[in-house]
C-alpha positions as MATLAB code, in Angstrom:
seq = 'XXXXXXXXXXXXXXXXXXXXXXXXXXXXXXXXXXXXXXXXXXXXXXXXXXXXXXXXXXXXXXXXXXXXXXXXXXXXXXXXXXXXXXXXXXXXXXXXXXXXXXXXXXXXXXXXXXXXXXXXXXXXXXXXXXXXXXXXXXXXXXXXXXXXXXXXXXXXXXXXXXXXXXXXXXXXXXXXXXXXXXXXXXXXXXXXXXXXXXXXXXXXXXXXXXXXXXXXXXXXXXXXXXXXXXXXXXXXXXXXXXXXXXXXXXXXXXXXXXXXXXXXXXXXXXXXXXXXXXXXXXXXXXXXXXXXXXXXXXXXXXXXX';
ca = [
      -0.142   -2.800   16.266;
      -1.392    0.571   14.374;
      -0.445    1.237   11.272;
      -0.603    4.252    9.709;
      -1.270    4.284    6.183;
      -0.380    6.720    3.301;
       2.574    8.021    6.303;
       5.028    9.956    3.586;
       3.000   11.482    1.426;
       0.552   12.716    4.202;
       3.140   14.058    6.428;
       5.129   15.576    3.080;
       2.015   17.207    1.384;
       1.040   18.703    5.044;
       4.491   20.667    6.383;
       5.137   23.859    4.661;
       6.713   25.489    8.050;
       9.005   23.453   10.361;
       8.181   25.834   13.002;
       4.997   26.229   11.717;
       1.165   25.215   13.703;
      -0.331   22.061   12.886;
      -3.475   20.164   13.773;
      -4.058   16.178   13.799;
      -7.510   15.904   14.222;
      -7.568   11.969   14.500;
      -4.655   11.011   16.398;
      -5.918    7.261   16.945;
      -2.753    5.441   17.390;
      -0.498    8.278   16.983;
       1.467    7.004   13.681;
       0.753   10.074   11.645;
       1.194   12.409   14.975;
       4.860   10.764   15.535;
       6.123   11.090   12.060;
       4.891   15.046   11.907;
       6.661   15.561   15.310;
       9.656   13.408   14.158;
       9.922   15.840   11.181;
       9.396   19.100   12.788;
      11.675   21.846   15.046;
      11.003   22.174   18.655;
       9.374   25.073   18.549;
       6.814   24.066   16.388;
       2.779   24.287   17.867;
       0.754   20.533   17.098;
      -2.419   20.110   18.633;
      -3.950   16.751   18.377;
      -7.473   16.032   18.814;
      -9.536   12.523   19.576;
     -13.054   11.618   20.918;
     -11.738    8.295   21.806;
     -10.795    8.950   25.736;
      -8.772    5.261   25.748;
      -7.007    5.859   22.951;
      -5.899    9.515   23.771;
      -4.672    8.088   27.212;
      -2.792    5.588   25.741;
      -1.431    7.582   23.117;
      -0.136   10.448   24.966;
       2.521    7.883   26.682;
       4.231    7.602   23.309;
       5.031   11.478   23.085;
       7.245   13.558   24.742;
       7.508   17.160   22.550;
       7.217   20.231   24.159;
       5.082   22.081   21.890;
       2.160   18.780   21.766;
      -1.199   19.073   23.475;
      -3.801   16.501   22.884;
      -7.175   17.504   23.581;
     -10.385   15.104   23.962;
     -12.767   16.125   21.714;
     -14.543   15.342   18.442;
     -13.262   17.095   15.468;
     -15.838   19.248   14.131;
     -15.470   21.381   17.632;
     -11.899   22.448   15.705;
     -12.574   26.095   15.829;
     -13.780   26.171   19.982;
     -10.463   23.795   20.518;
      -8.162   26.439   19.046;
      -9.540   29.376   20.445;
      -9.215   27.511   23.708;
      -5.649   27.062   22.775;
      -5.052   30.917   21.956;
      -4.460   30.405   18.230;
      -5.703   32.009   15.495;
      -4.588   30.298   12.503;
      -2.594   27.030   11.482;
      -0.418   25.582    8.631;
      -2.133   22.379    7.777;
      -4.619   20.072    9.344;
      -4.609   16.304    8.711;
      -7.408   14.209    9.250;
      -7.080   10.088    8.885;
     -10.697    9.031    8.759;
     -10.227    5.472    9.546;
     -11.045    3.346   12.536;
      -8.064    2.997   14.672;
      -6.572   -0.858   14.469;
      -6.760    0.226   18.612;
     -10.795   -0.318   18.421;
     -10.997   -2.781   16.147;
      -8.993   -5.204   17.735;
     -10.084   -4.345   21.079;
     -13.239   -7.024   20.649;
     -14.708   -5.137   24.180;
     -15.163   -2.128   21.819;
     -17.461   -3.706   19.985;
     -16.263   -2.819   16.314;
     -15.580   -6.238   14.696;
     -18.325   -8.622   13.408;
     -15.054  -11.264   13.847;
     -15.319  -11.251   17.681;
     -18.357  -11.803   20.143;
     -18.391   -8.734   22.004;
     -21.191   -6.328   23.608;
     -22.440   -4.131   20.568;
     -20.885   -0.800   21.684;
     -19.217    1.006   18.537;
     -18.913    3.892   20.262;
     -15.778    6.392   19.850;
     -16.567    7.939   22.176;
     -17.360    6.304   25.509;
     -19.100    9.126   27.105;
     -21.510    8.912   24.804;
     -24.794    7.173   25.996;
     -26.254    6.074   22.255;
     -24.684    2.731   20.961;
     -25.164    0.433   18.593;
     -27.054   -2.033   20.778;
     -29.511    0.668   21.138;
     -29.918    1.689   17.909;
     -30.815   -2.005   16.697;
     -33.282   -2.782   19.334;
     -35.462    0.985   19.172;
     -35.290    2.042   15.460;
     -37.897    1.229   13.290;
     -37.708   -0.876   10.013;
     -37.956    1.456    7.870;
     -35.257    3.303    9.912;
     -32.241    0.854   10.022;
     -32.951   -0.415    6.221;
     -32.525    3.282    5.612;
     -29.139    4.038    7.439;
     -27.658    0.186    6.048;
     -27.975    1.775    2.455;
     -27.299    4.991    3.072;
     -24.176    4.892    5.242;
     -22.665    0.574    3.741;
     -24.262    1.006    0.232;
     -25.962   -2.239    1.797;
     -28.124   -4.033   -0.874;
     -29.927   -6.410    1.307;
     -31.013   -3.607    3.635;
     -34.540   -4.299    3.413;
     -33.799   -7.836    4.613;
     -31.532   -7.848    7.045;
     -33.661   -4.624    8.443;
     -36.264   -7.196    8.213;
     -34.694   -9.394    9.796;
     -33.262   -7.195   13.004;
     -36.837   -6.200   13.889;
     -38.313   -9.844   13.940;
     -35.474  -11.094   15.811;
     -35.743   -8.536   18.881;
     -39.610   -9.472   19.014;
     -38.318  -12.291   21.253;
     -35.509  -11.244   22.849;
     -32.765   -7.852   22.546;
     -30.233   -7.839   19.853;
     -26.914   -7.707   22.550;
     -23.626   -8.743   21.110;
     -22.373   -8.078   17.990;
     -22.167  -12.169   16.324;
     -25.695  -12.233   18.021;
     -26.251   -9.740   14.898;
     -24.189  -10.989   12.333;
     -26.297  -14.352   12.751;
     -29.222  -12.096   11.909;
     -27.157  -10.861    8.967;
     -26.123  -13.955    7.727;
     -29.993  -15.713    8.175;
     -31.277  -12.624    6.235;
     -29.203  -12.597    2.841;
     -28.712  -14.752   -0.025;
     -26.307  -17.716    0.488;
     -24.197  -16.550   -2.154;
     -23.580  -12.879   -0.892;
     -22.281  -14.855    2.309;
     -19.842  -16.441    0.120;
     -18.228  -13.237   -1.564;
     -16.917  -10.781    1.540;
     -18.258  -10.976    5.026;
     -22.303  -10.361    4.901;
     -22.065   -8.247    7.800;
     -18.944   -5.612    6.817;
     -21.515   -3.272    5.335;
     -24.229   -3.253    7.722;
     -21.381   -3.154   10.866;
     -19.751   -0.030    8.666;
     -23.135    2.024    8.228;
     -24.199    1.362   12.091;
     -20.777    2.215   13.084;
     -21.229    5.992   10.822;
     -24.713    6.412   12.497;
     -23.713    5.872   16.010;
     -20.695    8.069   15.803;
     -22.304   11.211   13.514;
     -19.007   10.241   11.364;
     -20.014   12.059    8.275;
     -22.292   14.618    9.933;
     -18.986   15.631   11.758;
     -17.054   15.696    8.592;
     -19.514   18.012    6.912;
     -19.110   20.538   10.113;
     -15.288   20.107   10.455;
     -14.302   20.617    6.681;
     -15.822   24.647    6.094;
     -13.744   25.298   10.037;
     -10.821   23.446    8.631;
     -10.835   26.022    5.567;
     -11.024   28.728    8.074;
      -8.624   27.946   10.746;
      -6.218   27.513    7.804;
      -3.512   30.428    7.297;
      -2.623   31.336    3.219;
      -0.737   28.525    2.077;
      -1.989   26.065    4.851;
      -2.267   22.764    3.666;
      -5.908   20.491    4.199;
      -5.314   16.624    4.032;
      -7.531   14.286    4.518;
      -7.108   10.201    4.322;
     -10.544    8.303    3.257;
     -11.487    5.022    3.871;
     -14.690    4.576    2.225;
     -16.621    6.021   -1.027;
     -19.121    8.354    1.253;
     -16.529    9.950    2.936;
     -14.477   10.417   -0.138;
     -17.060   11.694   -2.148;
     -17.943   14.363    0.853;
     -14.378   15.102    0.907;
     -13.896   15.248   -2.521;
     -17.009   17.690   -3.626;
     -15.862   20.014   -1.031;
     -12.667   20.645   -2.225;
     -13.465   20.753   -6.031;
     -16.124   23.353   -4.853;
     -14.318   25.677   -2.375;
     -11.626   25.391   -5.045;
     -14.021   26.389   -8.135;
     -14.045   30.515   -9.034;
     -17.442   30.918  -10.401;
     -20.769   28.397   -8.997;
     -23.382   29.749  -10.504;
     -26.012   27.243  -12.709;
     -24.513   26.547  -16.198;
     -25.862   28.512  -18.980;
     -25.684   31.787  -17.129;
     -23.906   34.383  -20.019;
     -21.711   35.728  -17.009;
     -20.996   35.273  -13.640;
     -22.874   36.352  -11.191;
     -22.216   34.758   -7.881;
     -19.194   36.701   -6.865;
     -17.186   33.791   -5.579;
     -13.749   33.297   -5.394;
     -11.822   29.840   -4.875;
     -10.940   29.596   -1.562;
      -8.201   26.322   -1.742;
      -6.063   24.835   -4.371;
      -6.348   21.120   -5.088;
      -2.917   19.925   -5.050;
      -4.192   16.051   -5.781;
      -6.292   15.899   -8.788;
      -6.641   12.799   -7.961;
      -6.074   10.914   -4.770;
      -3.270    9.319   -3.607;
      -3.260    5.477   -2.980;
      -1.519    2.930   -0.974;
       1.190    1.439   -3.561;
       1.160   -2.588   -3.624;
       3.406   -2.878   -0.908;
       1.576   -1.391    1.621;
      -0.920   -2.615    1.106;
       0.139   -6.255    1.121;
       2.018   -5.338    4.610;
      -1.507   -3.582    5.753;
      -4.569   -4.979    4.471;
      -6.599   -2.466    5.664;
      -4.666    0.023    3.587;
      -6.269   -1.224    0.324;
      -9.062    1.254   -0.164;
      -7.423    4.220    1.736;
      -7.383    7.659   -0.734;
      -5.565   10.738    0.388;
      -6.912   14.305   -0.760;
      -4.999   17.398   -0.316;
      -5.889   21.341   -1.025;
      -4.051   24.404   -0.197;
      -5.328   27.543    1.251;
      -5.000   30.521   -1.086;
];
């Protein structure tokens, strides 16, 4: 079962119009999508968006409000979706950056390093690159540099190491076929602390899906498509994507960039959002005990000006 996480204060930070236009631009599981429809007037405009074709399908059965359309597409084509859709400007955008529980616990999917599946981790299934062939054509130097970049993987030398003498004898297939590697590859007492292979499975998971790529294209269109007083939030799951998330608002929210030490401003710039969360929001102790996977969740909200 999905379950959304930071629900209240996302959906209360984002409506400023009951009859307003809003965007979901990860439905996943739809938790976030039913509680904004649940709170809003009929006539109210909500276009959601996911690259996940299963997921979309499945979600759409849940919905039944006249003024939804659910579009398949990755986020960070925001601005061709709503000029498809006729409309010039919204009143918030939410965007919940997480992996739906729906492909995590669908071991086909290939997500999990808990369940022996094909190693897939795509989002979206029309895509031909997966992870399978990412670890069996990269180079060394390659993987070791996407397992630090994208988990903050400390072994990535290793277990990069490791992935290219394995496939010397035979293709790197399912995914406990490479948390084995993993596992071989690192000290015995890392395997003892959290699971040796969360990191690498979270960095190959970014690289195969563009994940923050996308987020770097889809946050300056979110800004745009936003009308005055249009709210941005935005629900993080791990320190990369927060930090992306959180640089952009503190500088599309700053009124002078230029290098410190200038005697007066020179750049011309003007703030373009309001941070209404100085700092982000977290999951209280409650949900997070009811939803693990809530624990390192942080929600960051600005306002168009």
């Amino acid at each position: 079962m999905h379950q959304p996480v930071l629900l209240e204060e996302t959906i209360s930070y984002l409506i400023t119009d009951l009859d307003g236009i809003y965007v979901d631009c990860t439905v996943g599981g739809g938790g976030h999508l039913k509680h904004l429809l649940s709170r809003l007037n009929p006539g109210a405009r909500v276009i959601g968006l996911d690259k996940d074709a299963d997921i979309l399908r499945e979600t759409a059965r849940s919905f039944d409000f006249p003024g939804l359309k659910l579009v398949h597409s990755d986020f960070k084509s925001l601005s061709d979706v709503l000029e498809s859709e006729g409309i010039q400007a919204v009143d918030g955008i939410m965007m919940d950056l997480g992996v739906s529980s729906f492909q995590l616990d669908v071991a086909e999917r290939g997500f999990s390093f808990h369940e022996d599946s094909g190693l897939d981790m795509r989002m979206n299934r029309e895509q031909a690159f997966s992870a399978r062939d990412l670890v069996n054509t990269y180079t060394e130097d390659e993987i070791s540099d996407i397992l630090f970049r994208y988990g903050e993987e400390r072994y990535a030398r290793r277990i990069a190491r490791g992935i290219v003498q394995y496939r010397q004898t035979k293709s790197i297939d399912t995914t406990l076929e490479l948390v084995e590697i993993i596992k071989s590859w690192v000290p015995a007492a890392y395997r003892r602390d959290k699971h040796p292979a969360r990191r690498s499975f979270q960095a190959l998971r970014i690289a195969v899906n563009g994940e923050l790529d996308a987020l770097n294209e889809v946050l300056p269109e979110a800004v745009q498509a936003l009308n005055p007083g249009g709210r941005l939030c935005v629900i993080t799951f791990h320190s990369l994507e927060d930090r992306i998330v959180k640089r952009f608002m503190q500088e599309r929210s700053r009124e002078c960039i230029c290098p410190p030490g200038l005697p007066i401003c020179m750049c011309n710039h003007k703030a373009q959002l309001g941070l209404l969360t100085r700092k982000p929001v977290i999951p209280g102790d409650l949900e997070c005990e009811v939803n693990p996977r809530a624990r390192s969740a942080r929600l960051r909200v600005a306002v168009k000006k």
